[in-house]
Every structure is written in structure tokens, then in C-alpha cells.
Coordinates of C-alpha atoms in Angstrom, one line a residue:
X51 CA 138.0 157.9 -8.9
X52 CA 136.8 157.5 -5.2
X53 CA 133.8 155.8 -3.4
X54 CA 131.4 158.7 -3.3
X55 CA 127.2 158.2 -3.1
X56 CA 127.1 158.9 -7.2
X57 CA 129.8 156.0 -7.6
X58 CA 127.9 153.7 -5.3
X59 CA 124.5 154.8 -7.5
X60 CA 126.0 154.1 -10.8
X61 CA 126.8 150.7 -9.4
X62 CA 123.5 149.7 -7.8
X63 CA 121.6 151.0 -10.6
X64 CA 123.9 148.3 -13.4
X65 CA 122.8 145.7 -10.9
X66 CA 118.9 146.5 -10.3
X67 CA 118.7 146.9 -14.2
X68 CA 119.2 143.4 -14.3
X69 CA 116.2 143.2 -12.3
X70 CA 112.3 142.2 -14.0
X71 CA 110.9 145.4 -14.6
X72 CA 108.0 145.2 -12.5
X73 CA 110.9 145.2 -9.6
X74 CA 113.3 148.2 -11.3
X75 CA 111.2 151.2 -10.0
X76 CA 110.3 150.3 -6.9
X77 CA 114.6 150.2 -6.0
X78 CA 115.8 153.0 -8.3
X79 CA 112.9 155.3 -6.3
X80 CA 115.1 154.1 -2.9
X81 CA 118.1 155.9 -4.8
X82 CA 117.1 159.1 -3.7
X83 CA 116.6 158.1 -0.3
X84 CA 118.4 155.1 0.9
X85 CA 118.0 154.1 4.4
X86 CA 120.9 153.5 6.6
X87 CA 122.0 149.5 7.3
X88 CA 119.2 148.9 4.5
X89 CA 119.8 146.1 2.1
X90 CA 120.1 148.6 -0.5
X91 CA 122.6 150.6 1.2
X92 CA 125.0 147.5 2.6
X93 CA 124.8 145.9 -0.7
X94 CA 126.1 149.3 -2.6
X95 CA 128.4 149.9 -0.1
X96 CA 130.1 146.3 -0.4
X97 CA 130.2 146.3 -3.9
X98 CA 131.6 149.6 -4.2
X99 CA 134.5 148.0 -2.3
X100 CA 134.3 144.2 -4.0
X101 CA 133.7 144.1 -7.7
X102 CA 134.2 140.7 -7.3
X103 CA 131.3 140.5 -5.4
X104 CA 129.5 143.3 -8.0
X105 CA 129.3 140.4 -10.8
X106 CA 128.7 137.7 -8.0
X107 CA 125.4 139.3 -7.9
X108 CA 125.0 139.6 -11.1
X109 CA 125.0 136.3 -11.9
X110 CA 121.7 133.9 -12.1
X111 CA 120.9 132.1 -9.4
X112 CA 120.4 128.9 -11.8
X113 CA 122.1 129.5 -14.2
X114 CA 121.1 126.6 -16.3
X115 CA 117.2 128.4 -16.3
X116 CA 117.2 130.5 -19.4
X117 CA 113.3 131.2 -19.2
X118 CA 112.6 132.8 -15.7
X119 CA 115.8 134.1 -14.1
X120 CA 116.1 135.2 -10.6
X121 CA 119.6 137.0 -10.0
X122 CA 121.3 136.4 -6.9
X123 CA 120.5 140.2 -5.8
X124 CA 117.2 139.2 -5.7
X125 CA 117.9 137.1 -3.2
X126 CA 120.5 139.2 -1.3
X127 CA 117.5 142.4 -1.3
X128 CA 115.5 140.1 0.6
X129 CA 117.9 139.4 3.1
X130 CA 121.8 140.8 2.7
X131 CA 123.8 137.5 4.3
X132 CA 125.2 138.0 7.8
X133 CA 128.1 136.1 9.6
X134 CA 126.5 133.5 10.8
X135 CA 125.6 132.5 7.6
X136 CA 129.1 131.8 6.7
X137 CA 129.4 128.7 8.9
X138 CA 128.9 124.7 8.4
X139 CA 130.8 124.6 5.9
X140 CA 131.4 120.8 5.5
X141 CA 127.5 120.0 6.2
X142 CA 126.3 122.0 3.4
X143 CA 128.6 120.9 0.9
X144 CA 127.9 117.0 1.5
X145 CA 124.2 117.6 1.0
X146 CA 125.4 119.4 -2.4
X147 CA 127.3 116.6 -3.5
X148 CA 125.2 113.8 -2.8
X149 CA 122.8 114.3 -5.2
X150 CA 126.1 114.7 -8.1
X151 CA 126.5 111.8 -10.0
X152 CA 129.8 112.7 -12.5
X153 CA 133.1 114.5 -12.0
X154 CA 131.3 117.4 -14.5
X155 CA 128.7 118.1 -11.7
X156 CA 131.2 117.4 -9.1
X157 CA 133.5 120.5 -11.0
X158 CA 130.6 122.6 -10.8
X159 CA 128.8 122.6 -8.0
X160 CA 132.5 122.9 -6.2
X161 CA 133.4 126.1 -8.4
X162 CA 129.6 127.5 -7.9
X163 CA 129.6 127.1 -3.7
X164 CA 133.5 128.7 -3.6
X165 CA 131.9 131.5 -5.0
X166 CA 128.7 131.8 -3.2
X167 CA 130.8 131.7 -0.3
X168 CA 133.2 133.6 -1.0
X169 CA 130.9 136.6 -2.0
X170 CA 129.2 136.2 1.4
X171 CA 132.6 136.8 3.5
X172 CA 133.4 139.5 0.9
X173 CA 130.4 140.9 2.1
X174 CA 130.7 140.6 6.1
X175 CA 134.9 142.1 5.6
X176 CA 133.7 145.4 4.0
X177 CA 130.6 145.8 6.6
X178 CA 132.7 145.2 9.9
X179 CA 130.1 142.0 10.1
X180 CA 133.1 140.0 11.3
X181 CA 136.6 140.7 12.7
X182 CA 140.0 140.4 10.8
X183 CA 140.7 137.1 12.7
X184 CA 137.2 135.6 11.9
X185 CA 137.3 136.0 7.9
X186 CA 140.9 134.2 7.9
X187 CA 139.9 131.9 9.9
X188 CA 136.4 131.2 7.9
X189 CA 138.4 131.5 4.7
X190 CA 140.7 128.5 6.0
X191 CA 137.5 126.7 6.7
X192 CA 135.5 126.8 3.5
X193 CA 138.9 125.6 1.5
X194 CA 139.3 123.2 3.8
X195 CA 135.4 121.8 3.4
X196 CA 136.0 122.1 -0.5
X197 CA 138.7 119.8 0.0
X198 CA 137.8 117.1 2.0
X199 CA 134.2 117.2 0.2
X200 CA 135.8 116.5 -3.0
X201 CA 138.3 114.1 -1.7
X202 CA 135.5 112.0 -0.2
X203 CA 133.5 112.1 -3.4
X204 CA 136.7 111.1 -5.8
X205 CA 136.9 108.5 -3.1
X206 CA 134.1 107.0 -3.2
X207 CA 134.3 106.6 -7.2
X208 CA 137.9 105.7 -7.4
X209 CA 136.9 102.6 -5.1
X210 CA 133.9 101.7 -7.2
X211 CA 136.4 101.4 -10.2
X212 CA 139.6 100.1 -8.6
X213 CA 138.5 98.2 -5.4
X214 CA 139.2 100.0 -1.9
X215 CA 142.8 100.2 -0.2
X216 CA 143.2 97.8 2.6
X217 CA 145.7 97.6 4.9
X218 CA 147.6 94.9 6.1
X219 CA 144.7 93.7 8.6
X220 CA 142.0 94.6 5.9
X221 CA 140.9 97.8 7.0
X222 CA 140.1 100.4 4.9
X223 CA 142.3 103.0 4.0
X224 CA 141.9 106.9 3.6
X225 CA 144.0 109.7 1.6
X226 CA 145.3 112.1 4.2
X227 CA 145.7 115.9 3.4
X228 CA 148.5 117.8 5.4
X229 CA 147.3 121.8 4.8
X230 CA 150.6 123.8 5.0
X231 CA 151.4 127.5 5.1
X232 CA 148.1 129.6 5.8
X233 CA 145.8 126.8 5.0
X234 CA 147.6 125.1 7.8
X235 CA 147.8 127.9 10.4
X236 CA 143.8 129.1 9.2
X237 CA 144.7 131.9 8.5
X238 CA 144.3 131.7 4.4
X239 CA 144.0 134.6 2.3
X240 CA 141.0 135.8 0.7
X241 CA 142.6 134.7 -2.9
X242 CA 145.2 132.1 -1.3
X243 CA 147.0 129.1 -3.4
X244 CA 147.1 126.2 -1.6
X245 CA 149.6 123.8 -0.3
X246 CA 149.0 120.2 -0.3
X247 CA 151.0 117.3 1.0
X248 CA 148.8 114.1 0.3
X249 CA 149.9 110.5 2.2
X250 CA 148.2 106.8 3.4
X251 CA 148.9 105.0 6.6
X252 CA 150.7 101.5 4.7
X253 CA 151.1 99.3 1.2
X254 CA 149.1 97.4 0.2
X255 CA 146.6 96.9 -2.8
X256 CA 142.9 97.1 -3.4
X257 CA 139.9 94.6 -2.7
X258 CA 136.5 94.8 -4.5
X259 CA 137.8 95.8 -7.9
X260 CA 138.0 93.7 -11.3
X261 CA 141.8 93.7 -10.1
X262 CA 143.8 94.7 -7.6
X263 CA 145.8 97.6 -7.7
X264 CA 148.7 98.8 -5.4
X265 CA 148.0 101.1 -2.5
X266 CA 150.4 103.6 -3.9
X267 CA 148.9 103.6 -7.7
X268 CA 145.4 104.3 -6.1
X269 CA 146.0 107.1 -4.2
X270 CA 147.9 108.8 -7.0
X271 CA 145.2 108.6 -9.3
X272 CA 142.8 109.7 -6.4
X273 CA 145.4 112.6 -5.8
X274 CA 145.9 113.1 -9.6
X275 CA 141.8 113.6 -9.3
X276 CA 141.6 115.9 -6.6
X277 CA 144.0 118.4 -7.9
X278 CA 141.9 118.7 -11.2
X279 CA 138.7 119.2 -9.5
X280 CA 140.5 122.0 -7.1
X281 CA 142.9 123.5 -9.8
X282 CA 141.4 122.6 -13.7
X283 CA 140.1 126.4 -14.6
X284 CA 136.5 126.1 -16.8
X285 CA 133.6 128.1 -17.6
X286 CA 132.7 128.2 -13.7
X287 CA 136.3 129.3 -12.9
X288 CA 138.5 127.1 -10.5
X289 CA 138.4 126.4 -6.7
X290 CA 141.8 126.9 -5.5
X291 CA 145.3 127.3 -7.5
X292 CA 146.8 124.0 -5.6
X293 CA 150.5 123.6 -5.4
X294 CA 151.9 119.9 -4.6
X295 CA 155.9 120.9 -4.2
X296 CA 156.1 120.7 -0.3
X297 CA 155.9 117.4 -0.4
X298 CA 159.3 114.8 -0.7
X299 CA 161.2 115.8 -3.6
X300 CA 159.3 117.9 -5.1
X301 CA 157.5 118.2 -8.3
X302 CA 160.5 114.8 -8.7
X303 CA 158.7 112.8 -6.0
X304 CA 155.8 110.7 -5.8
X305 CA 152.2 112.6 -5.4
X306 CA 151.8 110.2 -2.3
X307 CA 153.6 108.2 0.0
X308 CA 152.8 106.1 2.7
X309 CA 153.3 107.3 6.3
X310 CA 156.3 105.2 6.3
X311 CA 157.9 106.4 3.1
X312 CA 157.1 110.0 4.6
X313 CA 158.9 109.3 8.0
X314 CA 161.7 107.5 6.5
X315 CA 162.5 110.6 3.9
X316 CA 161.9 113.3 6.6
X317 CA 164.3 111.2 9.0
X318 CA 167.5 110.9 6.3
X319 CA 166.9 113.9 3.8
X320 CA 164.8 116.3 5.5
X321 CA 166.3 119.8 5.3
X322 CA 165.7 122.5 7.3
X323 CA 163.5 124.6 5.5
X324 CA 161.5 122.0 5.7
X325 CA 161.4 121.2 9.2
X326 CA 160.5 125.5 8.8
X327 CA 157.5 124.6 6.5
X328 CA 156.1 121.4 8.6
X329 CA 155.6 123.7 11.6
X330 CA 152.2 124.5 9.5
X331 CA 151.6 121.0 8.4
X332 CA 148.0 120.2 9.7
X333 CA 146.1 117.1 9.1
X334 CA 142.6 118.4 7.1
X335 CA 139.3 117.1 8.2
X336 CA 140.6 115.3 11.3
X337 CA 138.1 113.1 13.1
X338 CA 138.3 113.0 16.9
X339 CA 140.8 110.3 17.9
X340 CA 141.0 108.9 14.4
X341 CA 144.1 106.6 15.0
X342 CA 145.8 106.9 11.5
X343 CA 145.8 110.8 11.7
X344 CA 147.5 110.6 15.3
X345 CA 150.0 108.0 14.2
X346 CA 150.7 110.4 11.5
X347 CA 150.9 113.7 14.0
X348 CA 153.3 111.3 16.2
X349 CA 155.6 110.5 13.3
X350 CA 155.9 114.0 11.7
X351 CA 156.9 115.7 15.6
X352 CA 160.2 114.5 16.2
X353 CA 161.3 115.8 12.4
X354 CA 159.9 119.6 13.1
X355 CA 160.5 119.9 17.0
X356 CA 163.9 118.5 18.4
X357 CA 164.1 118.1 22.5
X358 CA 167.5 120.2 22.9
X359 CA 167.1 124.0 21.7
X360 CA 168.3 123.5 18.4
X361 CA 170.9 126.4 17.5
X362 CA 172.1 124.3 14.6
X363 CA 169.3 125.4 12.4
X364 CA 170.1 129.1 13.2
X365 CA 172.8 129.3 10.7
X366 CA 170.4 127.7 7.9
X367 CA 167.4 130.0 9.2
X368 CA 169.7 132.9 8.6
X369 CA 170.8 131.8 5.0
X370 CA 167.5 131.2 4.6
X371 CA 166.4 134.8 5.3
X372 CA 169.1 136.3 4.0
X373 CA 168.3 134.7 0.2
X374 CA 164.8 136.2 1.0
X375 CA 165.9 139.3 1.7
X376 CA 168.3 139.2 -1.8
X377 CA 165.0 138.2 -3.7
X378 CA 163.2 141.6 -2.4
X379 CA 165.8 143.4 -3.7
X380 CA 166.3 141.5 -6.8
X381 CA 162.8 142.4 -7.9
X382 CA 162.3 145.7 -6.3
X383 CA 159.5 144.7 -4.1
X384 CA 158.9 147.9 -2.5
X385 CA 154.8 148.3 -2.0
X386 CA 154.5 144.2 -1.5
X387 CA 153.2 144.0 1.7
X388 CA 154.0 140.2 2.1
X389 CA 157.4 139.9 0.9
X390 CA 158.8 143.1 0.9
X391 CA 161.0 144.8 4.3
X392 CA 158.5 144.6 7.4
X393 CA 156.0 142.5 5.3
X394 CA 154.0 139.6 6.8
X395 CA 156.5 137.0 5.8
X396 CA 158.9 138.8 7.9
X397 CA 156.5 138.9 11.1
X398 CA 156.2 135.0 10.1
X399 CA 159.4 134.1 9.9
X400 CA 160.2 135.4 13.6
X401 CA 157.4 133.6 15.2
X402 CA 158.2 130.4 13.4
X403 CA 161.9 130.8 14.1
X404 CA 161.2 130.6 17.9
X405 CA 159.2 127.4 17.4
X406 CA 161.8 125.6 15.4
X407 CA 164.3 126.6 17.6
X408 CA 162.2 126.2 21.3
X409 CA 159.4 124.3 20.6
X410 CA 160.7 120.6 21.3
X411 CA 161.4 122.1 24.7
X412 CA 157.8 124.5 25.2
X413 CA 155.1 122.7 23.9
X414 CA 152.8 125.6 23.9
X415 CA 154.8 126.7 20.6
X416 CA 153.8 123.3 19.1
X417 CA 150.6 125.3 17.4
X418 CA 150.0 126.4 14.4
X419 CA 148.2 130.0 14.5
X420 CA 150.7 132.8 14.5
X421 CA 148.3 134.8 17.1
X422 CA 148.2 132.2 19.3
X423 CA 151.9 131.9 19.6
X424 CA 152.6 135.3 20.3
X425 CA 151.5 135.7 23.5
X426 CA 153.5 132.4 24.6
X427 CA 156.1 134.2 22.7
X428 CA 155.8 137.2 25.9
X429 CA 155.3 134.7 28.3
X430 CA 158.6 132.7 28.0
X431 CA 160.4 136.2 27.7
X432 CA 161.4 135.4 24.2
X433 CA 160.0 138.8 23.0
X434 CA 158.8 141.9 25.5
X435 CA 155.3 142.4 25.9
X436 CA 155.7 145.9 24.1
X437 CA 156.8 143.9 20.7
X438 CA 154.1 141.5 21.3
X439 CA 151.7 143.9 21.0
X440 CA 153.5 145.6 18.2
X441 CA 154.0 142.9 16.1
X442 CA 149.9 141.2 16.5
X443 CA 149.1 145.5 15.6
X444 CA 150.9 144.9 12.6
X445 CA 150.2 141.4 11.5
X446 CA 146.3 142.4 12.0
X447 CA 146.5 145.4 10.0
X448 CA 148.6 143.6 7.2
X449 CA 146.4 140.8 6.7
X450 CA 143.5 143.2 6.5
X451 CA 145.5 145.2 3.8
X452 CA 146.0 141.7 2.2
X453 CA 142.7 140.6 2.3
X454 CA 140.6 144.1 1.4
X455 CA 143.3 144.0 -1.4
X456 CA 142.5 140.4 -2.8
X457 CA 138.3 140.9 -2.6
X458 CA 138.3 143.4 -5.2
X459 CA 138.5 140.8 -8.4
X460 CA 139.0 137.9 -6.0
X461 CA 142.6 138.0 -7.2
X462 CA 146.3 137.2 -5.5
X463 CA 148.2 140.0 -5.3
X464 CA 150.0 142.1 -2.1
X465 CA 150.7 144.7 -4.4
X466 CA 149.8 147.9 -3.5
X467 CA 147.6 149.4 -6.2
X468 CA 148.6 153.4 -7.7
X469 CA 145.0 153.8 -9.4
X470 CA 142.8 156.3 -7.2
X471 CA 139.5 154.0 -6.7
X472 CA 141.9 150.5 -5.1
X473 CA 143.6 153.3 -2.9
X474 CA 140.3 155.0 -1.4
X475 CA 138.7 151.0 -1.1
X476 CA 142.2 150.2 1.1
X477 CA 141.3 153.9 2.9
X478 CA 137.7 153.3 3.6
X479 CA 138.4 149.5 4.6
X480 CA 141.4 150.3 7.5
X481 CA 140.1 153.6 8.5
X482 CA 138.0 151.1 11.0
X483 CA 138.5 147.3 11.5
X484 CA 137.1 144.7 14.6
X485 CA 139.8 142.6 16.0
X486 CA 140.5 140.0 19.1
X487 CA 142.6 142.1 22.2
X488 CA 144.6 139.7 24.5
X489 CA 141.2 138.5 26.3
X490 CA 139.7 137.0 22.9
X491 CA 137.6 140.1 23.0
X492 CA 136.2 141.8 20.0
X493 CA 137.4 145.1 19.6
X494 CA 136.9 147.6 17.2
X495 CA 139.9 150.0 15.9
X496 CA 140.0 152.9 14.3
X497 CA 142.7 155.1 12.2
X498 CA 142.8 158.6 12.0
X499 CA 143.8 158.8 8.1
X500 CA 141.9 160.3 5.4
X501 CA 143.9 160.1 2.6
X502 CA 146.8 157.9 1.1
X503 CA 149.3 159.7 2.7
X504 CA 148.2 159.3 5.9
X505 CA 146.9 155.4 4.8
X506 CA 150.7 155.2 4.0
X507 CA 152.4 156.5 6.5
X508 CA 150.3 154.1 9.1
X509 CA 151.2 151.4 6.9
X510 CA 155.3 152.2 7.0
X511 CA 155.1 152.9 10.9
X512 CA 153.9 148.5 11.0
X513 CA 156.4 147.4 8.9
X514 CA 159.5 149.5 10.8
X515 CA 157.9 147.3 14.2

């Protein structure tokens, strides 16, 4: 099966039947006649590409109203959501969850904006609304919003049943959230788990409660909390698949340690491919010169970038790559196009290689965005310009892949698919893709392939860069 006009018919017809009546006619007699850049005709287009955003729309837009339901297509034929409505993230969510008074609400009103969100940058990806950097970057942004909104509610009620952390001067304290991997970098899939390291800034115990509690024994319960409201699946689905084993130890260490406790492991056990996966670590919902999260920043440095160029990590980087490598093979991961030979943890692991290795020397590789550290990549001569540009070519069209892959059930997978209708979506969705050249300008890009061969063969040339 491929997108053709009948296939995108059959689809907005399913939907507009969910319409009252008295609004069915009036939008099945546009069938015949759809206008170009019409609601009608983005919305059939998108969810021809998306069905996850197919049964977004048809869902109720209150759910909980059984007697006069309006479906979110109602809403969207009115006026189909643009970019800019995929913004203020964090602002929009806090007036959500003020009015929610129990960890129930709290569950669904986090699970219900994900996917309202979610559906809107589906939307904006397979319209061109918005360029390949710009949805990973927005993606990062809304997880990022969920969790810091929900970390600040579970906050606010574990101190109203345990007492609030102090510090040692009697200030208040705060749960810190390193986001590592993509979440770090913002460049987060469109179906991304999540990596969490959670920490405080010192012991201590709790004031205000009926007793006090250690520092420690709060912040693991508020942790414990925040990973079932991101992670618990129920009838409104889950938020994001959150995985804790970054942090010290493992799934054998504590869910949080003080900033101390953190430094003090990362100074006597610390390993390399840990040093490797700190180089993402990036304090979530930082405040402007908040002083806790630069202590933290200040502490965490010295661990991931050392001051001489560190060639003693090259043996372990290779090892590390080379059990990688193994692991493809092992499972035959031909048509991944993360993990398998040219994938995008191979561009990653190049870039991040030159930061463990030069960046206590060059602090412009002390960032975390993979795009931003190519060009300083060129600049120092560590790479040639040529294989800048080749590599940010293929990383671009990969994460597109990735992405247009992932918003078709909202689903983690970098498998390519082998049924005809996934294969024409991946066609239609790289034949033509906006991007940021050199100068941060938008540009669009298009591919001369029409079929999966040539959709293929394009892909192959990236990964042989």
C-alpha cells in the first residue's frame, strides 16, 4: 500500500465520521475537491504519514463529557496547529497543574498534554512547518517541561507530608535532574526513553513535618514519585519510558545522592564510559545563576574534561567501540539506523570522542549539541571541512529517518520497516526536508528518489561517510 489521494480519503472520511452529522456533509463534499494547504488537505496529508496522530484526532477533546462530545478534529478543522504553537512549554503546563489536586490528576493531565503535544510536532515534521533541528530540539523541550512540572508538583506535596529539606544554613533544598544522552544534548527522539540522574546540594533532614526525615530518604521518595508519574503506563498511556542506571552504581546504587556523594564516587570509581556519558549530563530546568546548579556544573567538569589531552582513555574508547561493534553483529543489526555500521551512534561516538579527549584543553567542545560541535570540530583541524559537512548531511538525514520512523505509532524503533505503506511514508517524508546550513540559516533540501531503491541507496551513501 502507498500514500495515494484514495488512501488519504479513506482516512479523512474514518475521522469526519466521527463528526455530528450536521458537520459530515459539508467535509465529505470537500473530498472531491480539496483545496491546496487547506485544513482538510494538511490534516489528510499528516495523518496519512502519522497514525499516531490519526487516533490523536480521534479522540474527545474532554474526554470525561459523554453527552456532547467535540473531537479534537473539530478543533484542528478550525485551525490545523502551526509551529509556533509548539512553544512555552513550561508556562502552559504550570497553569495545567495548578488547578490538580491528587497524583491521579497529576497522572493525567501529564499523559493527556504529552500527547497533545506530541501530535502537534507530528503535525509540523510531515508538513515541512519546522526544520529537522527544530523538532529535536522542541521534542527535548516538552520532556524536559513534563519533567520539571511534575517534579515541582511531587515537591510541593512530598514537603506538605514530610517537612521541606534544609540545608545546613536552613535553606531550602531542591531535587536536581541531570538529562543525559539526547535529552541532554536536545536532541531527543520523537519516541525517546529517558535518562535521569537525580542529586541534592548536602545532608540534612526535613523542617515543618510531624518528624523529621533525612535529606537523603526524602528525595528518594520524591524520586521514587517522579519516575511513576513519567513511567507508570495507565488508561492515558505513559509520559516517558525513564531509565535511572546512569547514575552511581547502577540499578545497585542509591536513586539520589548528594552533590558530595556524587563528586566523591565520580572522583574514586568513575570509569570511562562514564566520563563518555557525562559529556551529555545537563542540569534540567536551570534558573539563571541559580548557585546550587553551578556548584553542581563546577563539581561534575573536572571528572568529564581533564586539562592535558587525555590519550589514556583512547585505549578504553576503543574497547568500548569495539564491544559495540561485536553487539551489531551479534544481533544482525543491518537496517538499524542507530546502531548498526554508519548509524547515528557511530557519528556520535566520533564527536564525543574528540571532546573527552580535547575538551579540558578547547572549551568550545565543552557543549553538549552534536551540531554545534562540529563546526569547532573543522575549526581546530580535528576533522576537514569536507567531513564536517559530510557527517552534519548524514546525521540530519538520519535523525529525520529516526524521527518520521517513530511518529507513525509514536513508537521506539530505528528499524527499518519491509511493509510497502512505512517505506513510501520514509519516501514521501526525505524526498524534501528544511534544515540549518553553516550560517543558522533555514534551508530546504531535496532528494531525487522515488522509490525504495533509490530512498536506499541515499541512505547507504550517509552511513559509508
Amino acid at each position: 500500500m502507498e500514500i495515494t489521494t484514495a488512501l488519504i480519503e479513506e482516512k479523512l472520511i474514518q475521522l469526519i465520521e466521527l463528526l455530528p452529522e450536521s458537520q459530515q456533509k459539508g467535509y465529505l463534499n470537500q473530498l472531491s475537491h480539496i483545496a491546496v494547504n487547506s485544513p482538510l488537505q494538511q490534516i489528510g496529508y499528516a495523518i496519512a504519514m502519522s497514525d499516531f496522530l490519526q487516533k490523536f484526532l480521534s479522540r474527545p477533546l474532554n474526554p470525561t463529557n459523554t453527552t456532547n462530545q467535540e473531537f479534537q478534529l473539530t478543533q484542528w478543522l478550525k485551525s490545523p496547529p502551526t509551529f509556533a504553537d509548539c512553544d512555552n512549554y513550561s508556562q502552559r503546563l504550570a497553569i495545567i497543574l495548578n488547578d490538580v489536586i491528587d497524583e491521579d490528576e497529576l497522572y493525567r493531565n501529564l499523559r493527556y498534554f504529552r500527547y497533545q503535544e506530541m501530535a502537534k510536532l507530528s503535525f509540523c515534521q510531515s508538513l515541512n512547518l519546522a526544520t529537522v533541528e527544530q523538532i529535536f530540539i522542541q521534542l527535548s523541550e516538552l520532556a524536559e517541561a513534563l519533567i520539571i512540572g511534575a517534579r515541582d508538583w511531587l515537591y510541593q506535596k512530598a514537603c506538605e507530608e514530610m517537612g521541606t529539606p534544609l540545608d545546613d544554613n536552613g535553606y531550602p533544598q531542591q531535587l536536581y535532574i541531570l538529562g543525559m544522552g539526547k535529552l541532554g544534548g536536545k536532541e531527543l527522539n520523537f519516541s525517546s526513553d529517558i535518562d535521569l540522574i537525580f542529586t541534592y546540594p548536602q545532608a540534612g533532614e526535613t523542617s515543618g513535618g510531624r518528624r523529621a526525615v533525612d535529606n537523603q530518604k526524602f528525595f528518594t521518595r520524591l524520586g521514587q514519585r517522579l519516575i511513576n508519574a513519567l513511567d507508570q503506563f495507565t488508561a492515558e498511556g505513559f509520559v516517558y519510558r525513564t531509565d535511572m542506571r546512569l547514575r552511581p552504581f547502577g540499578d545497585n546504587g542509591a536513586l539520589a545522592l548528594s552533590f558530595s556523594a556524587l563528586e566523591q564516587y565520580y572522583q574514586d570509581q568513575g570509569r570511562d564510559w562514564e566520563r563518555y556519558a557525562m559529556i551529555k549530563a545537563r542540569v534540567l530546568g536551570l534558573k539563571e545563576n541559580d548557585p546550587q546548579a553551578l556548584i553542581l556544573q563546577k563539581l561534575l567538569r573536572p571528572f568529564v574534561y581533564r586539562r592535558y589531552i587525555d590519550f589514556s582513555a583512547i585505549q578504553a574508547l576503543r574497547e568500548m567501540k569495539n564491544k559495540i561493534a561485536r553487539e551489531v553483529r551479534r544481533r544482525g543489526l543491518i537496517n538499524n539506523i542507530k546502531l548498526g555500521a554508519g548509524g547515528i551512534r557511530e557519528i556520535e561516538f566520533i564527536v564525543q570522542v574528540f571532546q573527552l579527549i580535547r575538551g579540558g584543553r578547547e572549551n568550545a567542545l565543552q557543549q553538549h549539541s552534536l551540531l554545534n560541535i562540529l563546526p569547532e570540530l573543522s575549526r581546530l583541524s580535528l576533522i576537514s571541512a569536507e567531513q564536517e559537512q559530510a557527517l552534519r548531511a548524514a546525521y540530519i538525514f538520519l535523525r529525520r529517518v529516526e524521527n518520521l520512523l517513530q511518529a507513525i505509532d509514536d513508537q521506539q524503533t530505528q528499524v527499518l520497516p519491509d511493509n510497502q505503506l512505512d517505506r513510501s511514508r520514509l519516501i514521501l517524508g526525505c524526498k524534501q526536508y528544511s534544515y540549518f546550513d553553516e550560517y543558522q540559516n533555514i534551508t530546504m533540501h531535496s532528494e531525487p528518489f522515488a522509490n525504495w531503491e533509490g530512498f536506499y541507496h541515499t541512505l547507504q551513501q550517509h552511513q559509508k561517510t
